[in-house]
XYZ file of C-alpha atoms in Angstrom:
148
model
C 2.338 4.856 14.471
C 1.694 8.351 15.669
C -1.297 9.492 13.679
C -1.036 12.983 12.134
C -4.828 13.056 11.945
C -7.939 12.753 14.030
C -9.081 9.142 14.484
C -12.666 10.405 14.437
C -12.156 11.458 10.800
C -10.849 7.985 9.961
C -13.807 6.395 11.736
C -16.215 8.566 9.719
C -14.522 7.478 6.488
C -14.703 3.860 7.617
C -18.431 4.175 8.272
C -18.983 5.840 4.887
C -17.097 3.134 3.005
C -18.188 -0.133 4.624
C -21.348 -1.951 5.642
C -19.423 -3.535 8.517
C -16.980 -0.813 9.590
C -14.135 -1.250 12.043
C -14.977 0.028 15.526
C -13.213 2.970 17.142
C -11.454 0.462 19.411
C -10.149 -1.534 16.421
C -8.886 1.622 14.732
C -7.279 2.895 17.937
C -5.569 -0.472 18.448
C -4.112 -0.458 14.933
C -3.013 3.162 15.103
C -1.433 2.553 18.491
C 1.013 0.130 16.890
C 4.238 1.107 15.127
C 3.477 -1.550 12.511
C 0.520 0.182 10.876
C 0.431 3.022 8.361
C -2.562 4.891 7.025
C -2.558 6.578 3.643
C -5.276 8.962 2.510
C -6.388 10.145 -0.898
C -8.114 13.440 -1.571
C -10.539 14.573 -4.266
C -7.664 15.453 -6.612
C -6.068 11.978 -6.257
C -3.225 13.239 -4.047
C -1.995 10.511 -1.707
C -0.438 11.327 1.680
C -0.316 10.427 5.354
C -2.319 13.569 6.182
C -6.102 13.532 6.323
C -7.281 16.635 4.505
C -10.320 16.712 2.216
C -10.122 12.914 2.057
C -12.377 10.642 0.042
C -10.560 7.395 0.775
C -7.812 5.630 2.653
C -5.941 2.399 3.181
C -4.459 0.748 6.243
C -1.218 -1.202 5.817
C 0.449 -3.484 8.353
C 4.225 -3.653 8.038
C 6.215 -6.703 9.101
C 9.889 -5.711 8.749
C 11.179 -9.033 10.128
C 9.611 -10.825 7.157
C 10.061 -8.023 4.600
C 6.313 -8.031 4.052
C 3.375 -5.674 4.212
C -0.314 -6.517 4.310
C -3.253 -4.449 3.146
C -5.818 -4.490 5.950
C -8.323 -2.062 4.535
C -8.912 0.093 1.512
C -11.978 2.254 1.191
C -13.272 4.968 -1.100
C -16.480 6.857 -0.333
C -19.254 5.704 -2.695
C -19.523 8.860 -4.813
C -15.822 8.605 -5.759
C -15.708 4.892 -6.591
C -14.839 3.715 -10.102
C -12.678 6.792 -10.703
C -9.274 5.155 -10.187
C -8.793 6.367 -6.608
C -8.265 2.919 -5.042
C -5.858 2.031 -7.831
C -3.934 5.256 -7.145
C -3.611 4.308 -3.466
C -2.366 0.817 -4.369
C 0.057 2.140 -6.978
C 1.565 4.588 -4.478
C 1.862 1.826 -1.865
C 3.677 -0.475 -4.289
C 5.998 2.326 -5.438
C 6.917 3.157 -1.828
C 8.143 -0.360 -1.036
C 11.708 -1.605 -1.150
C 12.522 -4.231 -3.746
C 11.851 -7.808 -2.667
C 9.062 -6.734 -0.313
C 6.163 -9.185 -0.276
C 2.739 -7.552 -0.377
C -0.272 -9.511 0.870
C -4.021 -9.040 1.076
C -7.208 -11.035 1.363
C -10.548 -10.473 -0.290
C -13.918 -12.217 -0.422
C -14.055 -14.564 -3.375
C -17.319 -13.005 -4.562
C -15.938 -9.426 -4.508
C -15.209 -9.284 -8.230
C -14.539 -5.513 -8.461
C -11.861 -5.719 -5.747
C -10.339 -8.860 -7.251
C -10.116 -7.158 -10.649
C -8.470 -4.109 -9.032
C -5.856 -6.188 -7.193
C -5.079 -8.295 -10.255
C -4.724 -5.119 -12.362
C -1.773 -4.013 -10.184
C -0.028 -7.388 -10.225
C -1.462 -9.387 -7.319
C -2.007 -13.133 -7.784
C -4.030 -15.631 -5.778
C -1.870 -17.859 -3.583
C -4.399 -19.519 -1.290
C -8.002 -19.815 -0.171
C -9.510 -19.691 3.307
C -12.740 -21.676 3.194
C -15.763 -20.290 5.061
C -13.631 -17.406 6.311
C -16.312 -14.736 6.545
C -19.310 -14.866 8.929
C -21.672 -15.396 5.972
C -19.690 -18.477 4.898
C -17.873 -16.876 1.953
C -14.328 -17.945 1.193
C -11.423 -15.504 1.356
C -8.776 -15.467 -1.331
C -5.217 -14.598 -0.337
C -3.293 -12.514 -2.830
C 0.430 -11.854 -3.052
C 2.671 -9.524 -5.036
C 6.448 -9.257 -4.933
C 7.900 -5.783 -5.410
C 10.610 -5.988 -8.026
C 13.789 -3.911 -8.143
């Protein structure tokens, strides 16, 4: 993917959103691949591929051979959380997909706010990865099929 934005801006968002942010190298590696897309959301809940006045973002990995896409990251800066911004990003992602596309994501079992968000837009648990995270927490795998 050729990024229409500065990776430094994405890195700053990453550091604002997460306790354990991706490194610049991880971000550069993802953005250097044609299989990744980044969507941003601004203060007015506009979603686009351009990073202007952004308060959040998501990183999606596309797998055309399997007609699937996987959410790798979604983050909203703390002062804009619980205002529907993450849900707006997810809703736009789902709406942009072709019918019969499989959407996947994983989340820590104890991350109840994220689980509630994903379930509210139609994702369902399909599997568990025991002791997946460094702290020993399990990961839950979620799936959603995009309907016609």
